[in-house]
Coordinates of C-alpha atoms in Angstrom, one line a residue:
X1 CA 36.6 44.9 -9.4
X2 CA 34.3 47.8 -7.6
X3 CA 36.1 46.4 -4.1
X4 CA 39.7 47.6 -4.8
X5 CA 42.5 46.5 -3.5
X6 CA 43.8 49.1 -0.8
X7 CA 44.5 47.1 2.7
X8 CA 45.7 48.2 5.8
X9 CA 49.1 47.1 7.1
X10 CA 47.4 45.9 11.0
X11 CA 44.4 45.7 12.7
X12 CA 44.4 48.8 14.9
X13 CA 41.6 47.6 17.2
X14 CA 39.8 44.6 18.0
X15 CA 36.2 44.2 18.5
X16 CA 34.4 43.2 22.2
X17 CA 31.7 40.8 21.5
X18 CA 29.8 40.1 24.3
X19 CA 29.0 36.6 23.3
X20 CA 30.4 33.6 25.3
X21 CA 30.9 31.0 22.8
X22 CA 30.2 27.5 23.9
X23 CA 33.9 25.8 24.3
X24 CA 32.7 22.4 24.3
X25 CA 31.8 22.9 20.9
X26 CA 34.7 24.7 20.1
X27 CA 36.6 21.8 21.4
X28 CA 34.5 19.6 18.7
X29 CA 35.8 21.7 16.0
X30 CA 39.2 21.3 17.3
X31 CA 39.2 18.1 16.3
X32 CA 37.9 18.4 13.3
X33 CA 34.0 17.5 14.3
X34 CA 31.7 20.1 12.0
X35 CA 27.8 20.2 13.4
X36 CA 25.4 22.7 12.6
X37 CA 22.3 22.7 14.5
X38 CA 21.1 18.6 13.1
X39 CA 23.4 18.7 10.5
X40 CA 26.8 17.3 10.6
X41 CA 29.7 16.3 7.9
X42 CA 30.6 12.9 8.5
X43 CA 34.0 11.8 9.7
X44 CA 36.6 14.4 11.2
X45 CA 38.6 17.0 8.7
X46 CA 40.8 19.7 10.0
X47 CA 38.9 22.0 7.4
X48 CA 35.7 22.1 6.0
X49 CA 36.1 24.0 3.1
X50 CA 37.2 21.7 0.5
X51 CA 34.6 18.7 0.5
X52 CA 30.5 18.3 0.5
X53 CA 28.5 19.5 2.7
X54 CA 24.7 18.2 3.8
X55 CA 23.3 21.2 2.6
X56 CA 23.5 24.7 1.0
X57 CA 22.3 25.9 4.3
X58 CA 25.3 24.2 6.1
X59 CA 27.5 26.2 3.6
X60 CA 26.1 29.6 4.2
X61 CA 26.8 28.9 7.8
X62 CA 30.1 27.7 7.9
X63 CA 30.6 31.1 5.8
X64 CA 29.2 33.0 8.4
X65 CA 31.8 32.2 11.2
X66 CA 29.3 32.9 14.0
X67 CA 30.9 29.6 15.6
X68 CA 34.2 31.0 15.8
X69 CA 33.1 32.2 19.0
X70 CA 33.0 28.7 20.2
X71 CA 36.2 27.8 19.8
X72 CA 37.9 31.1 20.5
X73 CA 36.3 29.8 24.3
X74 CA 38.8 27.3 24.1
X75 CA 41.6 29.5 24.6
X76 CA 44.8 29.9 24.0
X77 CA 45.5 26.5 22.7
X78 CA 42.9 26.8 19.9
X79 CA 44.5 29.8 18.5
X80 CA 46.5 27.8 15.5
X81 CA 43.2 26.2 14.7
X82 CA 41.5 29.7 14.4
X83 CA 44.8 31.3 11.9
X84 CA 44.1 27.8 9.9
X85 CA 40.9 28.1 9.4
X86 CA 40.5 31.8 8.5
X87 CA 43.9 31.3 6.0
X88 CA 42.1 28.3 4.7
X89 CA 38.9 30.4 3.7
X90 CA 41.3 33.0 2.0
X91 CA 42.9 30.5 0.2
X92 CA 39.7 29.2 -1.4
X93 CA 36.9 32.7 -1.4
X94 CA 39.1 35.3 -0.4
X95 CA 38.7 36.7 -3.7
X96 CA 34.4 35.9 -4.3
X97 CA 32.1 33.2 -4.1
X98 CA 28.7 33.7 -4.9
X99 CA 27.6 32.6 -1.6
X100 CA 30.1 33.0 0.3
X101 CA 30.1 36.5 -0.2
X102 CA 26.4 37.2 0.3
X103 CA 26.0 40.9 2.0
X104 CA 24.8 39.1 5.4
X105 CA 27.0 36.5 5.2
X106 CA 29.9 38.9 4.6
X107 CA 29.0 41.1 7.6
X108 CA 28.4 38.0 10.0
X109 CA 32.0 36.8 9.0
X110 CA 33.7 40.4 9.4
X111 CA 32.0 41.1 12.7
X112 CA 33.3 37.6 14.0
X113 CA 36.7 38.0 12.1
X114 CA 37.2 41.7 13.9
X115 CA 36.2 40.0 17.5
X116 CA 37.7 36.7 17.7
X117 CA 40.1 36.5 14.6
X118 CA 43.0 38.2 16.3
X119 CA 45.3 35.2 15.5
X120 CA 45.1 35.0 12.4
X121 CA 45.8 38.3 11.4
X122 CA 48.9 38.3 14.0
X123 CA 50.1 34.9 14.0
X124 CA 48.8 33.4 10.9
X125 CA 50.5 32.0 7.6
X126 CA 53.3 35.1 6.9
X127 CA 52.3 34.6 3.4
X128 CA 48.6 34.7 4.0
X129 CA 48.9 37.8 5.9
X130 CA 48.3 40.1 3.2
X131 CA 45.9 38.3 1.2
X132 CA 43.9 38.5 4.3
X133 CA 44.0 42.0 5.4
X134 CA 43.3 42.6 1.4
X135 CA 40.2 40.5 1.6
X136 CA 38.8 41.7 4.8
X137 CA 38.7 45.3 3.4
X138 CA 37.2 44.2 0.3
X139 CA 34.6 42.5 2.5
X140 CA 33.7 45.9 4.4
X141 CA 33.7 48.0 1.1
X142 CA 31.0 45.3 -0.1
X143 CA 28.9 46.3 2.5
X144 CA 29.3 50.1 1.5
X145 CA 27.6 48.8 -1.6
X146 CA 25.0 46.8 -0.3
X147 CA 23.5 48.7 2.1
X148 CA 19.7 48.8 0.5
X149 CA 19.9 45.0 -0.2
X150 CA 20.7 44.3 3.9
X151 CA 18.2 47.3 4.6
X152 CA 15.5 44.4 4.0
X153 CA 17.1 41.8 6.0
X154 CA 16.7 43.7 9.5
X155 CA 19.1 41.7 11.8
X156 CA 21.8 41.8 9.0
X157 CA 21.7 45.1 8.8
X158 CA 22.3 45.4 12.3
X159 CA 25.2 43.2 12.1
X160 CA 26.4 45.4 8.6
X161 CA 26.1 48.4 10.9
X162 CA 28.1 47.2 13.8
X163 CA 30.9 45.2 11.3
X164 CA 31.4 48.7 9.6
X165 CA 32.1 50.3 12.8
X166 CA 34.5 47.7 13.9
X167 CA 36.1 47.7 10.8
X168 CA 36.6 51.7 11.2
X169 CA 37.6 51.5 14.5
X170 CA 40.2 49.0 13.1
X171 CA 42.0 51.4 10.7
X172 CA 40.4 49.9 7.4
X173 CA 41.4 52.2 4.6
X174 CA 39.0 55.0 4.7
X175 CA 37.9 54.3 7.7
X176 CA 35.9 57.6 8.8
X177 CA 33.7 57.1 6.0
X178 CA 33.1 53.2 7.2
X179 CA 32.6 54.2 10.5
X180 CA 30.0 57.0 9.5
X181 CA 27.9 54.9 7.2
X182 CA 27.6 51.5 9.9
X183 CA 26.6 54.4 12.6
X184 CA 23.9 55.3 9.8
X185 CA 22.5 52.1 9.6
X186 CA 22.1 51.7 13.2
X187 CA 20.5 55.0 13.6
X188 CA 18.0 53.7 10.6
X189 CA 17.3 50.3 12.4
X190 CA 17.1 51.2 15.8
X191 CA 14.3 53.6 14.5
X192 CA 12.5 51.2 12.1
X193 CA 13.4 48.0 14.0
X194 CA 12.3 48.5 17.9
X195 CA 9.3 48.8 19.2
X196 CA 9.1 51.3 22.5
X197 CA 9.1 48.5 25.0
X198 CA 12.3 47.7 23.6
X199 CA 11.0 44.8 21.8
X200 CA 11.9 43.9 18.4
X201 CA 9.4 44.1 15.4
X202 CA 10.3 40.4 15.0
X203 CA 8.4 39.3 18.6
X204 CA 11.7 36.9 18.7
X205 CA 13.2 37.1 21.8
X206 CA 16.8 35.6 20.0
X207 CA 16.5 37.8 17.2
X208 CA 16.5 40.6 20.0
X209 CA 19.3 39.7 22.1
X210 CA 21.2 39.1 18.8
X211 CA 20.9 42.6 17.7
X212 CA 21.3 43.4 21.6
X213 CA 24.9 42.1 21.3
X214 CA 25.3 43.6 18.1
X215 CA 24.8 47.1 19.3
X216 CA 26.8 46.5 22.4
X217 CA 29.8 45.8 20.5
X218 CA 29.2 48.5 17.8
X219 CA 28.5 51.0 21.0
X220 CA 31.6 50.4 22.7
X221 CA 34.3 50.7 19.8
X222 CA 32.7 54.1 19.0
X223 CA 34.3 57.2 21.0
X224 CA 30.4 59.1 20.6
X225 CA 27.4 57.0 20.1
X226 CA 25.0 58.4 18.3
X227 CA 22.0 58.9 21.1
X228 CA 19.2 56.3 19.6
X229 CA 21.7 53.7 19.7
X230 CA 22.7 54.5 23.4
X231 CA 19.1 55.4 24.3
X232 CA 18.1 52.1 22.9
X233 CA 19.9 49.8 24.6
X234 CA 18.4 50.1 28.1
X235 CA 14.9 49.2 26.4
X236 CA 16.1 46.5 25.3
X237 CA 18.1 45.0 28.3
X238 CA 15.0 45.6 30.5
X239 CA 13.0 43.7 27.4
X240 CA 15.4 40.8 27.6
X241 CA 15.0 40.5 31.6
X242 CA 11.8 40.2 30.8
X243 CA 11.8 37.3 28.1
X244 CA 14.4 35.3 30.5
X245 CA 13.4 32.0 32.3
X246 CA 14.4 30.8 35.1
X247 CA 17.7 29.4 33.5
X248 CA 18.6 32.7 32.3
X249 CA 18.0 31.6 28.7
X250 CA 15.3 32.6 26.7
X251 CA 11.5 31.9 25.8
X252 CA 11.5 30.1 22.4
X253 CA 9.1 32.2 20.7
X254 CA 8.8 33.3 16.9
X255 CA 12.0 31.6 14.9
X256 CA 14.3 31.5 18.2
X257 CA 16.2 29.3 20.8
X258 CA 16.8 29.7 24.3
X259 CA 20.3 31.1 23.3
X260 CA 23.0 31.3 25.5
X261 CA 22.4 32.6 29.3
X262 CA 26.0 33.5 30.0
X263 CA 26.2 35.3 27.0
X264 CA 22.9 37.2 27.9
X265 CA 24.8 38.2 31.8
X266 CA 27.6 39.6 30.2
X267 CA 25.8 42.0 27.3
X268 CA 23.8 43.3 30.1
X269 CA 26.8 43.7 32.6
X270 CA 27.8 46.2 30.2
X271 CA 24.6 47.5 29.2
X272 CA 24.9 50.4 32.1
X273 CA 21.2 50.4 32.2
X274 CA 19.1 51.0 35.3
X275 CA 17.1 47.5 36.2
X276 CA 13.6 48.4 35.0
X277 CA 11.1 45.4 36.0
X278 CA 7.9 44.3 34.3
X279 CA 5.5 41.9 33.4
X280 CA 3.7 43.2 30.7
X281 CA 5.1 43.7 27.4
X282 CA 2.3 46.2 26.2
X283 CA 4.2 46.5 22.3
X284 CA 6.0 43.2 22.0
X285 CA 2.4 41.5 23.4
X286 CA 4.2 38.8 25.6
X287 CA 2.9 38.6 29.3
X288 CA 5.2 37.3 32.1
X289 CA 3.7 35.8 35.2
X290 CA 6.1 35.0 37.9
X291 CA 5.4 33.3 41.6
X292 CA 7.8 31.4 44.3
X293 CA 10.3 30.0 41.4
X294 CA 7.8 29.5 38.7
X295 CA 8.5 31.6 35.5
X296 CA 5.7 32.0 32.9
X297 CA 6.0 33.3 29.5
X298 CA 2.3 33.8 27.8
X299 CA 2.3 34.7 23.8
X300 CA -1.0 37.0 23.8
X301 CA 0.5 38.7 20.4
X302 CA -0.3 38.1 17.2
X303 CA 2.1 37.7 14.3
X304 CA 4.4 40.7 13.6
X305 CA 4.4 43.2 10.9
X306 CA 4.9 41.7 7.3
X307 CA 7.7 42.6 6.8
X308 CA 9.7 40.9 9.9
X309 CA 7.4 37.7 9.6
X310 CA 9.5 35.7 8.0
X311 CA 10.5 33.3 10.9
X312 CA 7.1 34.2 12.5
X313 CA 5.6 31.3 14.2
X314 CA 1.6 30.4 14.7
X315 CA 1.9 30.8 18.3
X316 CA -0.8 32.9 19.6
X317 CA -1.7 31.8 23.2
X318 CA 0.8 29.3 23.5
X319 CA 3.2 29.6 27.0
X320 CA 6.6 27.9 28.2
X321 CA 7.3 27.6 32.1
X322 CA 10.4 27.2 34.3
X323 CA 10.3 26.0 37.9
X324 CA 13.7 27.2 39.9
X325 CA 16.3 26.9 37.0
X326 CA 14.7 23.8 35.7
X327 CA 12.5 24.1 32.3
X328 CA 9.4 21.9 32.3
X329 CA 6.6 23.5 29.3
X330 CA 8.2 24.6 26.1
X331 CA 7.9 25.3 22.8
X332 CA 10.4 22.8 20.2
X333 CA 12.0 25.9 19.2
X334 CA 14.1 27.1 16.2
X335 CA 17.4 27.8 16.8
X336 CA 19.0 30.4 14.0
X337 CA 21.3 27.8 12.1
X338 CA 18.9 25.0 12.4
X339 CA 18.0 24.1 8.7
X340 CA 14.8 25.8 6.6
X341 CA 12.9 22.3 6.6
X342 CA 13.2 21.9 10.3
X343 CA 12.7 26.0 10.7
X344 CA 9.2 25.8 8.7
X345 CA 7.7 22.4 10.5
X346 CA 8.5 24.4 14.2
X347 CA 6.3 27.3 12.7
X348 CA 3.0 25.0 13.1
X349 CA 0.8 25.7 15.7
X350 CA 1.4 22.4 17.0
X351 CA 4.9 22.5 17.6
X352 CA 4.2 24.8 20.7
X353 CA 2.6 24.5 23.7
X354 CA -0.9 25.7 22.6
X355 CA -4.0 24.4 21.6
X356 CA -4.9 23.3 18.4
X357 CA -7.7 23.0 16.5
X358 CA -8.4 20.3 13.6
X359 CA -4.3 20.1 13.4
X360 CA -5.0 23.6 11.4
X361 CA -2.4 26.7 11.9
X362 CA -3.4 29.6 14.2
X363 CA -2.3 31.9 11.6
X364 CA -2.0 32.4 7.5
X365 CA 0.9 31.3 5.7
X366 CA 1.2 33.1 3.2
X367 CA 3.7 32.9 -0.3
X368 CA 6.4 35.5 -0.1
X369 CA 6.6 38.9 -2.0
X370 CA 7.9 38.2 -5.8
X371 CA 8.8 34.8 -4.5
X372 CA 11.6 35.7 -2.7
X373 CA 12.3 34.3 0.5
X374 CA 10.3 32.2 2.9
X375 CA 6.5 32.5 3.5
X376 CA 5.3 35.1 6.1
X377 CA 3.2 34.8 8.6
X378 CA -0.1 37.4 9.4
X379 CA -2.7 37.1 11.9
X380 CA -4.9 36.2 14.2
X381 CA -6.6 39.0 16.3
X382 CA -6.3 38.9 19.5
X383 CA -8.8 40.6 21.9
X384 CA -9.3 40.0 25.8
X385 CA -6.3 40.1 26.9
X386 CA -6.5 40.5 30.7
X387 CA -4.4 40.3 33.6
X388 CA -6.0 40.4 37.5
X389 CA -4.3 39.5 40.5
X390 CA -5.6 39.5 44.2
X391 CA -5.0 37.0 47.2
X392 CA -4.8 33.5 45.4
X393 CA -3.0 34.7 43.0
X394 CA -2.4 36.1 39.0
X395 CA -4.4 35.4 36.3
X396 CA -3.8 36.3 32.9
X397 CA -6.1 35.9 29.9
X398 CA -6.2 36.3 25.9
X399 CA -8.7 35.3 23.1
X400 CA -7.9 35.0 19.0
X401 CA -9.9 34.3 16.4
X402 CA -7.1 32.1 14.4
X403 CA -9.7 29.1 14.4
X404 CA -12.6 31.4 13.3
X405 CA -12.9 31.0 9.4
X406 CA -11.9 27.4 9.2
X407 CA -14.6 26.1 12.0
X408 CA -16.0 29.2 13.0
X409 CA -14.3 29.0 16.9
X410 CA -13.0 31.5 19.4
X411 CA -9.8 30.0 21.4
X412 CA -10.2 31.9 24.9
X413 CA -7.6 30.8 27.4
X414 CA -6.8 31.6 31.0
X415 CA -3.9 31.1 33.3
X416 CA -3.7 31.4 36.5
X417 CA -0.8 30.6 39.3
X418 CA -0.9 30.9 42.9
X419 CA 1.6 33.1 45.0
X420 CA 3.8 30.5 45.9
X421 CA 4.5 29.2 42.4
X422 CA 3.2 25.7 43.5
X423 CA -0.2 25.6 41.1
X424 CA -0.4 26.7 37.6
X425 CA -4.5 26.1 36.3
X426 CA -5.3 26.4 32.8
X427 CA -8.9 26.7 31.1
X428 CA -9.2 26.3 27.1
X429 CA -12.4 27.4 26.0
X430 CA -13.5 26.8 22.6
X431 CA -16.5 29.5 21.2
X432 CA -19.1 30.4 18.5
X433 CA -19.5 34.0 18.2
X434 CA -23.0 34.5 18.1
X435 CA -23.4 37.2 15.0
X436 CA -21.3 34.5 13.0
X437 CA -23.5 33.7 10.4
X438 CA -21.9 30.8 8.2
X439 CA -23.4 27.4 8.2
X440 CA -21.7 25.7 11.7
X441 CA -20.0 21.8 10.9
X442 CA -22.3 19.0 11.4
X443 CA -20.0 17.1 12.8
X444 CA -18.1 17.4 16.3
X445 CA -14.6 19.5 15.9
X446 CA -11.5 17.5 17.4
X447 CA -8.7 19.9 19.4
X448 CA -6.0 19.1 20.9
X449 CA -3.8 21.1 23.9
X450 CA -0.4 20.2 23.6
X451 CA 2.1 20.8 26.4
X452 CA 6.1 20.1 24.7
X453 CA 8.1 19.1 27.9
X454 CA 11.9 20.0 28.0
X455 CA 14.1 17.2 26.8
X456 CA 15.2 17.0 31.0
X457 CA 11.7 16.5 31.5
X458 CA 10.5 12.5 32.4
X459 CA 7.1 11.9 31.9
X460 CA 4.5 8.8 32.5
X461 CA 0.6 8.2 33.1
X462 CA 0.0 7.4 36.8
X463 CA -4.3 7.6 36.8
X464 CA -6.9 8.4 34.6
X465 CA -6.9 11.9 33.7
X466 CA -3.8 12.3 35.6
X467 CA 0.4 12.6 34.3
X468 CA 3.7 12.7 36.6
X469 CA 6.3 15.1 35.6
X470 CA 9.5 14.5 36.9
X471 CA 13.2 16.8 36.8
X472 CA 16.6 15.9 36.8
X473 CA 16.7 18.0 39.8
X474 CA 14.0 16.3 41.8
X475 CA 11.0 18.2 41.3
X476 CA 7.8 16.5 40.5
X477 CA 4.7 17.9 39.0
X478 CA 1.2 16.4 38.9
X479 CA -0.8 17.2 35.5
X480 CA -4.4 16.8 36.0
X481 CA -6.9 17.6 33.7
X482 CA -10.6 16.6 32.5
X483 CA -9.6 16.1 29.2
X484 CA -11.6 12.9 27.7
X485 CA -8.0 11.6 26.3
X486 CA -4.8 12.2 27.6
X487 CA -1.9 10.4 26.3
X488 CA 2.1 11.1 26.1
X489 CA 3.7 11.0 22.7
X490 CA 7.5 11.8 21.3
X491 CA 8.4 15.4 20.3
X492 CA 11.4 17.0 19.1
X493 CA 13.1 20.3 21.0
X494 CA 15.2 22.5 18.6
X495 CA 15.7 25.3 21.2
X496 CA 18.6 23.9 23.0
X497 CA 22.5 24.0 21.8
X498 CA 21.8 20.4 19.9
X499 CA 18.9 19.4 18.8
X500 CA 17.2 16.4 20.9
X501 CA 14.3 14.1 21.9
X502 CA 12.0 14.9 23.9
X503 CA 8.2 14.1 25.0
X504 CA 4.7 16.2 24.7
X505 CA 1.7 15.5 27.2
X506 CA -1.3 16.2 24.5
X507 CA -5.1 16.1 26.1
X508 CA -7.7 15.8 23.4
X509 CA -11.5 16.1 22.9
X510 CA -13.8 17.1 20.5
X511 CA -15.9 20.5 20.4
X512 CA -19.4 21.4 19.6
X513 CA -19.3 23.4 16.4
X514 CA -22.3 25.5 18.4
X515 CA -20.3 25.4 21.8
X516 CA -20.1 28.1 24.3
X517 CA -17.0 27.3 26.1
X518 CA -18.4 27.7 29.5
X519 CA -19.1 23.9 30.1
X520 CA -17.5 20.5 28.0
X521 CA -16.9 19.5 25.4
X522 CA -15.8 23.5 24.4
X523 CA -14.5 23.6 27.7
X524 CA -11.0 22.2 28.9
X525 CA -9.6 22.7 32.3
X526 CA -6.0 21.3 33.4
X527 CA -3.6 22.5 36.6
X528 CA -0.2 21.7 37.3
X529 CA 0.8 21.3 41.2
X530 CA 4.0 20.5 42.6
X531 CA 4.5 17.4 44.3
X532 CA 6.0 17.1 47.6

């Protein structure tokens, strides 16, 4: 009843999302196929709204509409597919649902509703039309009203920010005032939420090129930005260069997939922002080593504030590489709309390229304020870090102390690639502090480094010590290592578009609780070398 009922009569102005949505799964929903992340509803149905889904999850994201994107790529021939689908959601929540209408859920849907909605609201259901422009204004005075409740959900207030703005721009009733409070909650998040490399407090790299898109929209259906918002964005374009691999997706770091690389070129075609390049990201704590076609993304960060750690991952000192535009060493990834179970088993330390010791986390899980939400993620201190180059080549280096009160172990780990991007050497070393004073294990400690291979990415053991990698593309890489085990074993990659198969090289060995790390069995050395 707080909502009202006042409507406009058109949309005035339509919203420029920089997102290029992924037609082949826009043709899937054309035909009735609904798949959300590893979640599908079985059979085809021309609308999902009326049946059961897998999970509440899958609700909440069919709510969203952040896949209407996707089948707005189709074009013009899925436009009667887009008016039924909207006029279908009318029908059954354009009044309220509980979920349904959830604040972030609400601005997800209006943002994607004033972008890619356009025929619905202009070639629709006649009968439907009012009922919609009714609801739509309801939904953008909701987020008048719940602005301190998406104040604590960071990237939704971004997207409550930019949804306001659009939904002033569109001629909304009272649309000054809308337009003046979404320009206030970007102010307040570009100030609270990025850090002054233009990295977000998150350490994701998709949560930033989300809000990237956000703000790019929001920017451009204003006549005067408000200056943090436009001297923001050119941080964070440079920062997303930066977190690119050779494919022009994405490193799949802290709750995040490799997202989509045309999407990324066209938010920073219209970013207007002078090309800044680096390889050290001093705030956001990610180094970037880069040689011939090699690409090199090295987590030397710990976990971030409290506050945004709720997707955090225990990743500390864990890396993914790219050779040419082909991805070989990853992390499994988390894409946003893959499911909570799936999102908390990729938070493990052994779901990334890393090294692991006992199977234990690199970094506290810990239960979430007043039980609300899922648990966070704090720690481990990292010291060390290091980066040297000269006429072989760049070496980069970090240490944490993640493994410290559980066997009382350092992880220290080097990389180091040659100029032309044809050898990548790795040394893991595994050591006692020596003013640790607890009582050391009796027994030896066993670690594991695991290296997640891209689901592309053929793998087999050719000699002892010794694994072939091999690309759709051609390219072969030689692993060699003096691991005492090495062995290949299934993994799972949730940082692609669908989620899929896909193998892990893991080389294993077992530390000296009173080990030094400068000789085995604390000591693991391993080098990648293209083939041929």
């Amino acid at each position: 009843m707080r909502l009202g009922d006042a409507a406009p009569d058109r949309i005035d102005r339509w919203g420029e999302d920089p997102r290029v949505g992924d037609a082949e799964r826009g043709r899937e929903i054309g035909k009735g196929v609904w798949r959300i992340a590893a979640e599908r509803i079985a059979g085809t149905h021309p609308t999902p709204w009326r049946m059961p889904h897998p999970s509440r999850h899958f609700t909440a994201r069919l709510h969203a509409f952040s896949w209407l994107s996707d089948l707005a790529a189709v074009g013009p021939s899925a436009h009667v597919r887009i008016a039924e689908l909207i006029d279908g959601w009318i029908e059954a929540y354009g009044e309220w649902d509980d979920l349904a209408w959830d604040p972030e859920l609400t601005a997800e849907r209006l943002f994607a509703w004033l972008c890619w909605g356009r025929p619905a609201f202009e070639h629709g259901a006649p009968e439907q039309r009012g009922a919609l422009l009714r609801s739509a204004a309801r939904q953008s005075r909701l987020l008048l009203v719940a602005q301190n409740e998406l104040g604590e959900r960071h990237l939704g207030s971004i997207k409550a920010g930019a949804a306001l703005i659009l939904a002033g721009a569109a001629g909304f009733p009272d649309a000054e005032r809308l337009a003046e409070q979404g320009e206030e909650m970007l102010i307040e998040a570009c100030a609270k939420q990025f850090l002054p490399d233009g990295g977000h407090q998150s350490r994701s790299p998709e949560t930033l090129a989300e809000a990237f898109y956000d703000l790019i929209a929001a920017r451009d259906a204003l006549a005067d930005p408000p200056p943090i918002v436009r001297d923001t964005l050119p941080k964070i374009a440079n920062m997303v260069r930066m977190l690119r691999l050779g494919d022009g997706g994405l490193g799949c770091f802290h709750g995040g997939s490799e997202n989509s690389p045309t999407s990324i070129e066209a938010a920073l075609a219209r970013a207007d922002s002078e090309v800044r390049a680096f390889q050290y990201a001093t705030h956001l704590a990610y180094q970037r080593l880069e040689a011939g076609g090699v690409r090199i993304l090295f987590d030397v960060g710990a976990a971030p504030p409290f506050s945004y750690s709720e997707r955090a991952h225990a990743s500390a000192l864990a890396f993914e590489m790219s050779s040419d535009t082909e991805r070989l060493i990853v992390n499994v990834g988390a894409a946003r709309e893959l499911e909570p179970a799936a999102r908390l088993a990729a938070r493990a330390t052994n779901g990334h390229s890393a090294l692991v010791v006992g199977d234990a986390l690199s970094a506290t899980l810990e239960d979430p304020r007043r039980g609300r939400g899922p648990a966070r993620l704090s720690g481990p201190n990292l010291d060390e870090v290091r980066r040297s180059s000269d006429e072989s080549g760049i070496t980069v280096q970090g240490r944490h102390d993640g493994y410290r009160a559980q066997f009382g172990l350092l992880h220290r780990r080097y990389l180091f690639v040659d100029h032309d991007g044809k050898n990548l050497r790795g040394i893991d070393e595994l050591i006692r502090p020596m003013k640790l004073k607890s009582t050391p294990a009796k027994r030896p400690i066993p670690f594991v480094a695991r290296f997640h291979l891209h689901p592309n990415v053929r793998a087999r053991l050719t000699d002892h010590q010794t694994a072939l990698l091999e690309t759709p593309g051609g390219q072969r890489w030689r692993l060699k290592t003096d691991a005492p085990d090495i062995a290949i074993e299934p993994s799972i990659y949730w940082g692609g578009p669908t989620v899929r198969e896909s193998l892990q090289i893991v080389l294993s060995g077992h530390a000296d609780p009173m080990g030094h790390g400068l000789a085995p069995p604390n000591r693991l050395r391993w080098a990648l070398t293209r083939v041929g």
